DNA sequence: TTAGGGTTAG
């Protein structure tokens, strides 16, 4: 039998690796194992077999295969079985076959700390955080103290679960066990505190870490970027360079995203020679996607799409984020046909399948361009269950087109999927309000009260000398309120003389016209713009960040003001950037 | 044999 021959005389390595790719080769492996079993004295076989097993395990793609291997392992009695079982455990965890993995783990003899760590890692990687904590606790109770390998997983778990108290307890234990100076443990702790909003502890960890390596710096830059503190992230980036560290692609991806967030890619790119895109040391999918998304959110859809085809020419495979950015570019410009084209590209892509967010983006594009029915049919034909986000996109468009009938139908779906989300309640109430159905508005308001759903208060902010000034509607408490309202009055007069009329229909309350006008006039966007005009040097654009979507009256007003004062006004709302200049907006009134 | 950082729509 040739198999036996191979087995006995050590098959060449290439053959061993080859042995695992097809059905026939599976049969080969099975025969090989049969030989092992039937051999009365198999002393030389294990070394050959182990490599086979490991090789097969590392390439296995299904539970069925792994179960088969497990069976073989159980019937083969040899000395290195423990290490193979560990390999098997890792393979199961990689495939997220948690119940089977757990069963195997429980059956394994004398688990070592290493093995416990592998199990915790498996749960963390599968994002099953509560179980991860459970295993960590069990590990303790069973007498295996966690070590410097365990902690990064556990801290990450606390971060994900927003377990502030648990995180503190873990930190205490880390100090007690003396692993607090481990760089990796410190990195995770710092991320945890930063994400909890405890910047004092995060800064303390940062300042007291002597040897900050690149990943350590990147971690904090990333957290600031994710928390919307682009300014702090960029400061940190400059400090890092001052200290002589060379940024890598991860640093640059964060920094690029910060520039996009600050609203001026051009300006952002000049911040430092490192981030001019063409000179970027590492151009990978992430940096391309970031750039495409940056252009998309700034309304430069053509540039975004051009960048996408350029990326394609360079032979890089777009990933799901790239496509999301591309679809978002189409959606911001109302490019329906292009959107359909790119969505089809995802369907055709080998390793990609459209996710919920792609569907939501597509629904938004279709519906907001007026194809409400097509959007509805698109949802009903989805191969995966639509979530509140997908229906919500359609609901938003129903508000824009004041389609109450469809809106009501969609509202039911949205509320059944996300009963406690305040933004959807507000959308629904807006649909009724814009149709003047005040009784229904009141009903939704009562529902919100009953469910303790709170409406998010809208506010706008402007940064001045590193300090963020926040304005709420009709705010009078700012030290400059007097000047702000006076300037607003003047601007309002001027705008009216040039043809501006307050769009009172956006005031979704039952009140008199005059009252509506006065409500409109004190919207937080307008206050923030006036504050910016008073305080920012004339050469700088007025940058306003709004937490919700900009109101359409403020949008019109901003266009007028940009023409009157001859300055650029940039408003970044929850959805995108609006660049107002000479009486026009970059969104071309489609948003 | 194990560990830390990245892009994301509405």
Coordinates of C-alpha atoms (C1' of nucleotides) in Angstrom, one line a residue:
Chain A
X1 CA 0.0 0.0 0.0
X2 CA 1.6 3.3 -1.0
X3 CA 0.0 5.1 1.9
X4 CA 1.8 2.9 4.4
X5 CA 5.0 3.5 2.5
X6 CA 4.6 7.2 2.9
X7 CA 3.7 6.9 6.4
X8 CA 6.7 4.8 7.3
X9 CA 9.2 6.7 5.3
X10 CA 8.2 10.3 6.1
X11 CA 6.5 11.7 3.1
X12 CA 8.1 14.9 1.7
X13 CA 6.8 18.1 3.2
X14 CA 5.2 19.3 -0.1
X15 CA 3.2 16.1 -0.2
X16 CA 2.1 16.4 3.4
X17 CA 0.8 19.9 2.7
X18 CA -0.8 18.8 -0.5
X19 CA -2.7 16.1 1.4
X20 CA -5.4 18.3 2.6
X21 CA -7.1 20.1 -0.2
X22 CA -9.5 17.7 -1.8
X23 CA -11.9 14.9 -1.0
X24 CA -9.4 12.4 -2.4
X25 CA -6.8 13.8 -0.1
X26 CA -9.2 13.6 2.8
X27 CA -9.6 9.9 2.0
X28 CA -5.8 9.7 2.0
X29 CA -5.6 11.1 5.5
X30 CA -8.3 8.8 6.7
X31 CA -6.5 5.8 5.3
X32 CA -3.3 7.0 6.9
X33 CA -5.0 7.1 10.2
X34 CA -6.5 3.7 9.7
X35 CA -2.9 2.5 9.2
X36 CA -1.9 4.1 12.4
X37 CA -4.7 2.3 14.2
X38 CA -4.1 -1.1 12.7
X39 CA -0.4 -0.9 13.4
X40 CA 0.5 -2.7 16.5
X41 CA 3.6 -0.7 17.1
X42 CA 3.4 2.8 15.7
X43 CA 6.4 4.6 17.2
X44 CA 7.5 6.7 14.3
X45 CA 4.1 7.6 13.0
X46 CA 3.0 10.4 15.4
X47 CA 5.6 13.0 14.2
X48 CA 4.4 12.5 10.7
X49 CA 0.7 12.5 11.7
X50 CA 0.9 15.6 13.9
X51 CA 1.9 17.7 11.0
X52 CA -1.0 16.4 9.0
X53 CA -3.4 17.1 11.7
X54 CA -2.2 20.6 12.4
X55 CA -2.1 21.4 8.7
X56 CA -5.7 20.1 8.3
X57 CA -6.9 21.8 11.4
X58 CA -5.6 25.2 10.3
X59 CA -7.3 25.0 7.0
X60 CA -10.6 23.5 8.1
X61 CA -13.6 25.5 7.2
X62 CA -16.4 23.6 8.7
X63 CA -17.6 22.1 11.9
X64 CA -18.2 18.8 10.1
X65 CA -14.5 18.6 9.2
X66 CA -13.4 19.5 12.7
X67 CA -15.7 16.9 14.2
X68 CA -14.2 14.3 12.0
X69 CA -10.7 15.3 13.1
X70 CA -11.8 15.2 16.7
X71 CA -13.0 11.7 16.2
X72 CA -9.7 10.6 14.7
X73 CA -7.9 12.2 17.5
X74 CA -9.9 10.4 20.1
X75 CA -9.2 7.1 18.6
X76 CA -5.5 7.7 18.2
X77 CA -3.7 7.3 21.4
X78 CA -0.5 9.2 21.3
X79 CA 1.6 11.4 23.4
X80 CA 1.1 14.8 21.7
X81 CA -2.6 14.6 21.8
X82 CA -2.9 17.6 24.2
X83 CA -1.3 20.0 21.8
X84 CA -3.4 18.7 19.0
X85 CA -6.6 19.2 21.0
X86 CA -5.5 22.7 21.7
X87 CA -5.1 23.3 18.0
X88 CA -8.5 21.8 17.6
X89 CA -9.9 24.2 20.2
X90 CA -8.4 27.1 18.4
X91 CA -9.8 26.0 15.1
X92 CA -13.3 25.7 16.7
X93 CA -13.1 29.1 18.2
X94 CA -11.9 30.6 15.0
X95 CA -15.0 29.2 13.3
X96 CA -17.1 30.6 16.3
X97 CA -18.4 27.1 17.1
X98 CA -18.7 28.1 20.7
X99 CA -20.8 25.3 22.2
X100 CA -18.6 22.6 20.7
X101 CA -15.5 24.5 21.7
X102 CA -16.7 24.8 25.2
X103 CA -17.5 21.2 25.4
X104 CA -14.1 20.3 24.2
X105 CA -12.5 22.7 26.7
X106 CA -14.4 21.2 29.6
X107 CA -13.3 17.7 28.6
X108 CA -9.6 18.6 28.2
X109 CA -7.3 17.5 31.0
X110 CA -5.6 19.9 33.3
X111 CA -6.3 23.1 31.6
X112 CA -3.3 25.5 31.9
X113 CA -3.6 29.3 32.1
X114 CA -2.6 29.3 28.4
X115 CA -5.7 27.3 27.5
X116 CA -8.0 29.5 29.6
X117 CA -6.6 32.5 27.8
X118 CA -7.3 30.9 24.4
X119 CA -10.9 30.4 25.5
X120 CA -11.4 33.9 26.7
X121 CA -9.8 35.2 23.5
X122 CA -12.3 33.0 21.5
X123 CA -15.3 34.6 23.2
X124 CA -13.9 38.1 22.9
X125 CA -13.2 37.6 19.2
X126 CA -16.7 36.3 18.7
X127 CA -18.0 39.4 20.6
X128 CA -19.7 37.2 23.2
X129 CA -18.5 39.5 26.0
X130 CA -20.7 38.3 28.9
X131 CA -19.4 34.7 28.4
X132 CA -15.9 36.0 28.2
X133 CA -16.3 37.5 31.6
X134 CA -17.9 34.3 32.8
X135 CA -14.9 32.3 31.8
X136 CA -12.6 34.9 33.4
X137 CA -14.5 34.5 36.7
X138 CA -14.4 30.7 36.4
X139 CA -10.7 30.8 35.7
X140 CA -10.2 32.7 39.0
X141 CA -12.4 30.3 41.0
X142 CA -10.7 27.3 39.6
X143 CA -7.3 28.5 40.8
X144 CA -5.8 29.8 37.6
X145 CA -4.8 33.4 38.2
X146 CA -5.0 35.6 35.1
X147 CA -1.8 36.8 33.6
X148 CA -0.6 39.6 31.3
X149 CA -2.1 37.7 28.4
X150 CA -5.5 37.4 30.0
X151 CA -5.9 41.1 30.9
X152 CA -5.9 42.7 27.5
X153 CA -8.9 40.5 26.6
X154 CA -10.7 41.2 29.9
X155 CA -10.2 44.9 29.7
X156 CA -11.4 45.0 26.2
X157 CA -14.5 43.1 27.4
X158 CA -15.2 45.7 30.1
X159 CA -14.8 48.4 27.5
X160 CA -17.3 46.8 25.2
X161 CA -19.8 46.1 28.0
X162 CA -19.3 49.7 29.4
X163 CA -18.6 47.9 32.7
X164 CA -17.0 50.8 34.5
X165 CA -17.0 49.2 37.9
X166 CA -15.7 45.9 36.5
X167 CA -13.0 47.7 34.7
X168 CA -11.8 49.4 38.0
X169 CA -11.8 46.0 39.7
X170 CA -9.7 44.5 36.9
X171 CA -7.3 47.4 37.1
X172 CA -6.9 46.9 40.8
X173 CA -6.1 43.3 40.3
X174 CA -3.6 44.2 37.6
X175 CA -1.8 46.4 40.0
X176 CA -2.0 43.7 42.7
X177 CA -0.4 41.2 40.4
X178 CA 2.2 43.6 39.3
X179 CA 1.5 43.6 35.5
X180 CA 0.5 47.2 35.3
X181 CA 3.7 48.2 33.5
X182 CA 3.1 45.8 30.7
X183 CA 2.7 48.0 27.6
X184 CA -0.1 46.0 26.1
X185 CA -2.1 45.9 29.3
X186 CA -1.5 49.7 29.6
X187 CA -2.7 50.3 26.0
X188 CA -6.0 48.5 26.7
X189 CA -6.5 50.2 30.0
X190 CA -5.9 53.6 28.5
X191 CA -8.4 52.8 25.7
X192 CA -10.9 51.7 28.3
X193 CA -10.7 54.9 30.4
X194 CA -10.8 57.1 27.3
X195 CA -13.9 55.3 26.0
X196 CA -15.5 55.6 29.4
X197 CA -14.9 59.4 29.1
X198 CA -12.5 59.3 32.1
X199 CA -9.8 61.3 30.4
X200 CA -8.0 62.0 33.7
X201 CA -7.2 58.3 34.1
X202 CA -6.5 57.9 30.4
X203 CA -4.1 60.9 30.4
X204 CA -2.5 59.6 33.6
X205 CA -1.7 56.3 31.9
X206 CA -0.5 58.1 28.9
X207 CA 1.8 60.4 30.8
X208 CA 3.2 57.7 33.0
X209 CA 4.1 55.3 30.3
X210 CA 7.8 55.7 29.6
X211 CA 8.3 53.7 26.4
X212 CA 5.4 54.6 24.3
X213 CA 5.5 52.6 21.1
X214 CA 3.7 53.3 17.9
X215 CA 0.6 51.2 18.7
X216 CA 0.3 53.0 22.1
X217 CA 0.2 56.4 20.4
X218 CA -2.1 55.1 17.7
X219 CA -4.5 53.8 20.3
X220 CA -5.1 57.2 21.9
X221 CA -5.2 59.0 18.5
X222 CA -7.9 56.5 17.4
X223 CA -10.0 56.9 20.5
X224 CA -10.0 60.7 20.2
X225 CA -10.9 60.4 16.6
X226 CA -13.7 58.0 17.4
X227 CA -15.0 60.2 20.2
X228 CA -15.3 63.1 17.7
X229 CA -12.3 65.0 19.2
X230 CA -10.5 65.4 15.9
X231 CA -8.7 68.4 17.2
X232 CA -7.2 66.5 20.1
X233 CA -6.3 63.6 17.9
X234 CA -4.4 65.9 15.5
X235 CA -2.6 67.6 18.4
X236 CA -1.5 64.2 19.6
X237 CA -0.4 63.3 16.1
X238 CA 1.9 66.3 15.9
X239 CA 3.3 65.5 19.4
X240 CA 4.0 62.0 18.2
X241 CA 5.9 63.3 15.2
X242 CA 7.8 65.8 17.4
X243 CA 9.0 62.8 19.5
X244 CA 10.5 61.3 16.3
X245 CA 8.0 58.5 15.8
X246 CA 7.2 57.6 12.2
X247 CA 3.4 57.2 11.7
X248 CA 2.2 54.1 9.9
X249 CA -0.9 53.4 7.9
X250 CA -3.1 53.1 11.0
X251 CA -2.0 56.5 12.3
X252 CA -2.7 58.0 8.9
X253 CA -6.1 56.4 8.5
X254 CA -7.1 58.1 11.8
X255 CA -5.6 61.4 10.9
X256 CA -7.2 61.4 7.5
X257 CA -10.5 60.7 9.1
X258 CA -10.0 63.6 11.5
X259 CA -9.3 65.9 8.5
X260 CA -12.5 64.7 6.9
X261 CA -14.3 65.3 10.1
X262 CA -13.0 68.8 10.4
X263 CA -14.5 69.5 7.0
X264 CA -11.7 70.5 4.9
X265 CA -9.8 67.7 3.2
X266 CA -7.6 70.2 1.3
X267 CA -6.7 72.0 4.5
X268 CA -6.3 68.7 6.3
X269 CA -3.9 67.4 3.8
X270 CA -1.7 70.4 4.2
X271 CA -1.5 69.9 8.0
X272 CA 1.6 67.9 7.4
X273 CA 3.7 66.6 4.6
X274 CA 2.9 63.0 5.8
X275 CA -0.7 63.2 4.8
X276 CA -0.8 64.4 1.3
X277 CA -2.5 61.5 0.0
X278 CA -0.4 60.7 -3.0
X279 CA 2.7 60.6 -0.9
X280 CA 1.2 58.4 1.7
X281 CA 3.6 55.7 2.6
X282 CA 1.0 53.0 2.8
X283 CA -2.0 53.2 0.5
X284 CA -4.2 50.4 1.4
X285 CA -7.9 49.7 1.4
X286 CA -8.4 51.6 4.6
X287 CA -6.8 54.8 3.5
X288 CA -8.6 54.7 0.1
X289 CA -11.9 54.1 1.9
X290 CA -11.3 56.9 4.3
X291 CA -10.5 59.3 1.4
X292 CA -13.6 58.2 -0.5
X293 CA -15.7 58.6 2.5
X294 CA -14.2 62.0 3.2
X295 CA -15.1 63.3 -0.2
X296 CA -18.5 61.7 0.0
X297 CA -19.5 63.4 3.3
X298 CA -18.2 66.7 2.0
X299 CA -20.5 66.5 -1.0
X300 CA -17.7 66.0 -3.6
X301 CA -19.3 62.9 -5.0
X302 CA -17.5 63.0 -8.3
X303 CA -14.1 63.1 -6.7
X304 CA -15.2 60.2 -4.4
X305 CA -16.3 58.1 -7.4
X306 CA -13.2 59.0 -9.4
X307 CA -11.0 57.9 -6.5
X308 CA -12.9 54.6 -6.4
X309 CA -12.1 53.8 -10.0
X310 CA -8.5 54.9 -9.5
X311 CA -8.3 52.4 -6.6
X312 CA -9.7 49.8 -8.9
X313 CA -7.1 50.5 -11.5
X314 CA -4.4 50.1 -8.9
X315 CA -5.7 46.6 -8.4
X316 CA -6.9 47.0 -4.8
X317 CA -10.0 45.1 -3.7
X318 CA -12.6 47.3 -2.2
X319 CA -14.1 46.1 1.1
X320 CA -17.5 46.7 2.7
X321 CA -16.5 50.0 4.1
X322 CA -15.2 51.2 0.7
X323 CA -18.6 50.3 -0.8
X324 CA -20.4 52.0 2.0
X325 CA -18.5 55.2 1.3
X326 CA -19.2 54.9 -2.4
X327 CA -22.9 54.4 -1.8
X328 CA -22.9 57.3 0.6
X329 CA -21.3 59.4 -2.1
X330 CA -24.1 58.5 -4.5
X331 CA -26.7 59.1 -1.8
X332 CA -25.4 62.6 -1.0
X333 CA -25.6 63.6 -4.6
X334 CA -28.8 61.8 -5.5
X335 CA -26.9 59.7 -8.1
X336 CA -29.5 56.9 -8.3
X337 CA -28.3 55.0 -11.4
X338 CA -24.7 55.1 -10.2
X339 CA -25.9 53.8 -6.8
X340 CA -27.7 50.9 -8.5
X341 CA -24.5 50.2 -10.4
X342 CA -22.3 50.1 -7.4
X343 CA -24.7 48.0 -5.4
X344 CA -24.6 45.5 -8.2
X345 CA -20.9 45.5 -8.0
X346 CA -21.2 44.4 -4.4
X347 CA -23.5 41.6 -5.4
X348 CA -20.9 40.5 -8.0
X349 CA -17.9 40.8 -5.7
X350 CA -16.4 37.5 -4.8
X351 CA -15.9 37.9 -1.1
X352 CA -18.6 40.5 -0.3
X353 CA -22.2 40.4 0.4
X354 CA -24.3 43.6 1.0
X355 CA -24.8 44.2 4.7
X356 CA -27.7 45.9 6.4
X357 CA -25.9 49.3 6.2
X358 CA -25.5 48.9 2.5
X359 CA -29.2 48.2 2.1
X360 CA -30.0 51.2 4.4
X361 CA -27.8 53.4 2.3
X362 CA -29.4 52.2 -0.9
X363 CA -32.9 52.7 0.5
X364 CA -32.0 56.2 1.5
X365 CA -30.7 57.0 -2.0
X366 CA -33.7 55.6 -3.7
X367 CA -36.3 57.0 -1.4
X368 CA -34.8 60.4 -0.9
X369 CA -34.6 60.8 -4.7
X370 CA -38.3 60.3 -4.8
X371 CA -38.4 56.6 -5.7
X372 CA -40.4 55.7 -2.6
X373 CA -42.2 52.7 -4.0
X374 CA -39.0 51.3 -5.5
X375 CA -37.3 51.7 -2.1
X376 CA -40.2 49.9 -0.4
X377 CA -40.0 47.0 -2.9
X378 CA -36.3 46.9 -2.5
X379 CA -36.7 46.3 1.2
X380 CA -39.3 43.6 0.7
X381 CA -37.0 41.7 -1.6
X382 CA -34.0 41.8 0.7
X383 CA -32.4 38.4 1.4
X384 CA -31.7 39.4 5.0
X385 CA -34.2 40.8 7.5
X386 CA -34.3 44.6 7.4
X387 CA -33.6 46.3 10.7
X388 CA -34.9 49.5 12.0
X389 CA -32.1 51.4 10.2
X390 CA -33.2 50.2 6.8
X391 CA -36.9 51.0 7.5
X392 CA -35.8 54.2 9.2
X393 CA -34.1 55.4 5.9
X394 CA -37.5 55.0 4.2
X395 CA -39.3 56.8 7.0
X396 CA -36.9 59.7 6.7
X397 CA -37.8 60.1 3.0
X398 CA -41.5 59.8 3.8
X399 CA -41.1 62.9 6.0
X400 CA -39.3 64.7 3.2
X401 CA -42.1 63.8 0.7
X402 CA -44.8 64.1 3.3
X403 CA -46.2 60.7 2.3
X404 CA -48.3 60.0 5.4
X405 CA -49.8 56.8 4.1
X406 CA -46.6 55.0 3.5
X407 CA -45.0 56.8 6.4
X408 CA -47.5 55.3 8.8
X409 CA -47.0 51.8 7.5
X410 CA -43.3 52.2 7.7
X411 CA -43.5 53.8 11.2
X412 CA -45.2 50.6 12.5
X413 CA -42.3 48.5 11.2
X414 CA -39.7 50.8 12.7
X415 CA -41.4 51.1 16.1
X416 CA -41.7 47.3 16.3
X417 CA -38.0 46.9 15.6
X418 CA -36.8 49.8 17.7
X419 CA -39.5 50.7 20.2
X420 CA -37.3 52.9 22.3
X421 CA -35.4 55.0 19.7
X422 CA -36.3 58.6 20.2
X423 CA -35.1 59.7 16.7
X424 CA -37.8 57.6 15.0
X425 CA -40.6 58.9 17.3
X426 CA -39.5 62.4 16.3
X427 CA -39.5 61.5 12.6
X428 CA -43.0 60.1 12.9
X429 CA -44.3 63.0 14.9
X430 CA -42.7 65.3 12.2
X431 CA -44.6 63.5 9.5
X432 CA -47.9 64.2 11.3
X433 CA -46.9 67.8 12.1
X434 CA -46.0 68.7 8.6
X435 CA -49.5 67.5 7.6
X436 CA -51.0 69.6 10.4
X437 CA -52.4 66.5 12.2
X438 CA -51.8 67.9 15.6
X439 CA -53.8 65.2 17.4
X440 CA -51.5 62.5 16.0
X441 CA -48.5 64.6 17.0
X442 CA -49.9 64.7 20.5
X443 CA -50.5 60.9 20.5
X444 CA -46.9 60.2 19.6
X445 CA -45.7 62.7 22.2
X446 CA -47.8 60.8 24.8
X447 CA -46.4 57.5 23.7
X448 CA -42.9 58.8 24.2
X449 CA -43.8 60.0 27.6
X450 CA -45.2 56.6 28.5
X451 CA -42.2 54.8 27.2
X452 CA -39.8 57.3 28.9
X453 CA -38.3 58.0 25.4
X454 CA -36.6 61.3 25.6
X455 CA -36.2 63.6 22.6
X456 CA -32.6 64.6 22.0
X457 CA -32.1 68.3 22.4
X458 CA -30.6 69.9 19.4
X459 CA -27.5 72.1 19.7
X460 CA -24.8 73.6 17.6
X461 CA -21.2 74.3 18.6
X462 CA -18.3 76.5 17.4
X463 CA -14.7 76.2 18.4
X464 CA -12.8 79.3 19.3
X465 CA -9.2 79.2 20.6
X466 CA -9.5 75.6 21.5
X467 CA -12.6 76.1 23.5
X468 CA -15.9 74.7 22.3
X469 CA -18.9 77.0 22.6
X470 CA -22.2 75.2 22.7
X471 CA -25.5 76.8 21.8
X472 CA -29.0 75.5 22.4
X473 CA -32.2 76.9 20.9
X474 CA -33.1 80.4 22.2
X475 CA -30.1 80.3 24.4
X476 CA -29.6 83.5 26.4
X477 CA -27.0 82.4 28.9
X478 CA -23.9 83.0 26.8
X479 CA -21.8 86.0 27.8
X480 CA -22.2 87.4 24.3
X481 CA -25.9 86.8 23.9
X482 CA -26.7 90.5 23.5
X483 CA -24.3 90.9 20.6
X484 CA -25.3 87.6 19.0
X485 CA -29.0 88.5 18.9
X486 CA -28.3 92.0 17.7
X487 CA -26.2 90.6 14.8
X488 CA -28.9 88.0 14.0
X489 CA -31.5 90.7 13.8
X490 CA -29.4 92.7 11.4
X491 CA -28.6 89.6 9.2
X492 CA -32.3 88.7 9.2
X493 CA -33.2 92.1 7.9
X494 CA -30.6 92.0 5.3
X495 CA -31.5 88.5 4.2
X496 CA -35.2 89.4 3.9
X497 CA -34.4 92.3 1.7
X498 CA -32.6 89.9 -0.6
X499 CA -35.5 87.5 -0.8
X500 CA -35.3 85.3 2.3
X501 CA -38.6 84.3 3.9
X502 CA -38.6 82.2 7.0
X503 CA -39.8 78.7 6.2
X504 CA -42.3 78.4 9.0
X505 CA -43.6 75.0 7.8
X506 CA -40.5 73.4 9.5
X507 CA -41.8 74.5 12.9
X508 CA -43.6 71.4 13.9
X509 CA -45.7 72.8 16.6
X510 CA -49.2 74.1 16.6
X511 CA -48.8 77.8 16.9
X512 CA -49.3 81.2 15.2
X513 CA -47.2 82.2 12.2
X514 CA -45.5 85.0 14.0
X515 CA -44.6 82.8 16.9
X516 CA -43.2 80.3 14.4
X517 CA -40.9 82.9 12.9
X518 CA -39.5 83.8 16.3
X519 CA -38.9 80.2 17.1
X520 CA -37.0 79.8 13.8
X521 CA -35.0 82.9 14.4
X522 CA -33.4 81.5 17.5
X523 CA -32.4 78.0 16.2
X524 CA -29.0 76.9 17.5
X525 CA -27.4 76.9 14.1
X526 CA -28.2 80.6 13.7
X527 CA -26.8 81.5 17.1
X528 CA -23.6 79.6 16.4
X529 CA -23.1 81.3 13.1
X530 CA -23.6 84.7 14.6
X531 CA -21.1 83.9 17.4
X532 CA -18.6 82.7 14.8
X533 CA -19.0 85.9 12.7
X534 CA -18.4 88.0 15.8
X535 CA -15.4 86.2 17.1
X536 CA -13.5 84.3 14.3
X537 CA -10.9 86.2 12.2
X538 CA -12.3 87.2 8.8
X539 CA -9.9 84.9 6.9
X540 CA -11.3 81.8 8.6
X541 CA -14.5 80.0 7.6
X542 CA -17.2 79.7 10.2
X543 CA -17.3 76.0 11.3
X544 CA -20.4 74.9 13.0
X545 CA -21.0 71.3 14.3
X546 CA -24.6 70.4 14.8
X547 CA -25.6 67.2 16.7
X548 CA -28.8 66.6 14.6
X549 CA -29.7 67.2 11.0
X550 CA -29.6 70.9 10.0
X551 CA -33.1 72.4 9.7
X552 CA -34.1 73.5 6.2
X553 CA -34.8 77.1 7.2
X554 CA -31.4 77.4 8.8
X555 CA -30.0 75.9 5.6
X556 CA -31.6 78.6 3.4
X557 CA -30.6 81.3 5.9
X558 CA -27.0 80.1 5.9
X559 CA -26.9 80.4 2.1
X560 CA -28.1 84.0 2.3
X561 CA -25.7 84.9 5.1
X562 CA -22.7 83.4 3.2
X563 CA -23.5 85.8 0.4
X564 CA -24.2 88.8 2.6
X565 CA -21.0 88.6 4.7
X566 CA -18.8 87.1 1.9
X567 CA -17.5 84.3 4.1
X568 CA -17.5 80.5 3.9
X569 CA -19.8 78.8 6.5
X570 CA -19.3 75.1 7.0
X571 CA -21.9 73.2 9.0
X572 CA -21.3 69.6 9.8
X573 CA -24.6 68.1 10.8
X574 CA -25.3 64.5 11.8
X575 CA -25.4 63.5 8.2
X576 CA -22.8 65.4 6.2
X577 CA -21.0 68.7 5.6
X578 CA -22.6 71.7 4.1
X579 CA -20.2 74.3 2.6
X580 CA -22.0 77.6 2.2
X581 CA -20.4 80.1 -0.1
X582 CA -21.6 83.1 -2.2
X583 CA -25.2 82.1 -1.5
X584 CA -25.0 78.5 -2.4
X585 CA -24.4 75.2 -0.7
X586 CA -22.2 72.3 -1.7
X587 CA -25.1 69.9 -1.2
X588 CA -27.0 71.6 -4.0
X589 CA -30.0 71.5 -1.7
X590 CA -30.2 67.7 -1.8
X591 CA -29.7 66.2 1.6
Chain B
dT1 C1' 1.7 27.8 21.3
dT2 C1' -1.6 33.3 23.6
dA3 C1' -1.8 39.9 23.9
dG4 C1' -2.5 46.1 22.1
dG5 C1' -4.0 50.4 17.4
dG6 C1' -7.3 51.8 11.8
dT7 C1' -11.5 53.3 7.6
dT8 C1' -18.0 53.2 8.1
dA9 C1' -24.4 55.3 6.0
dG10 C1' -28.7 57.6 8.1

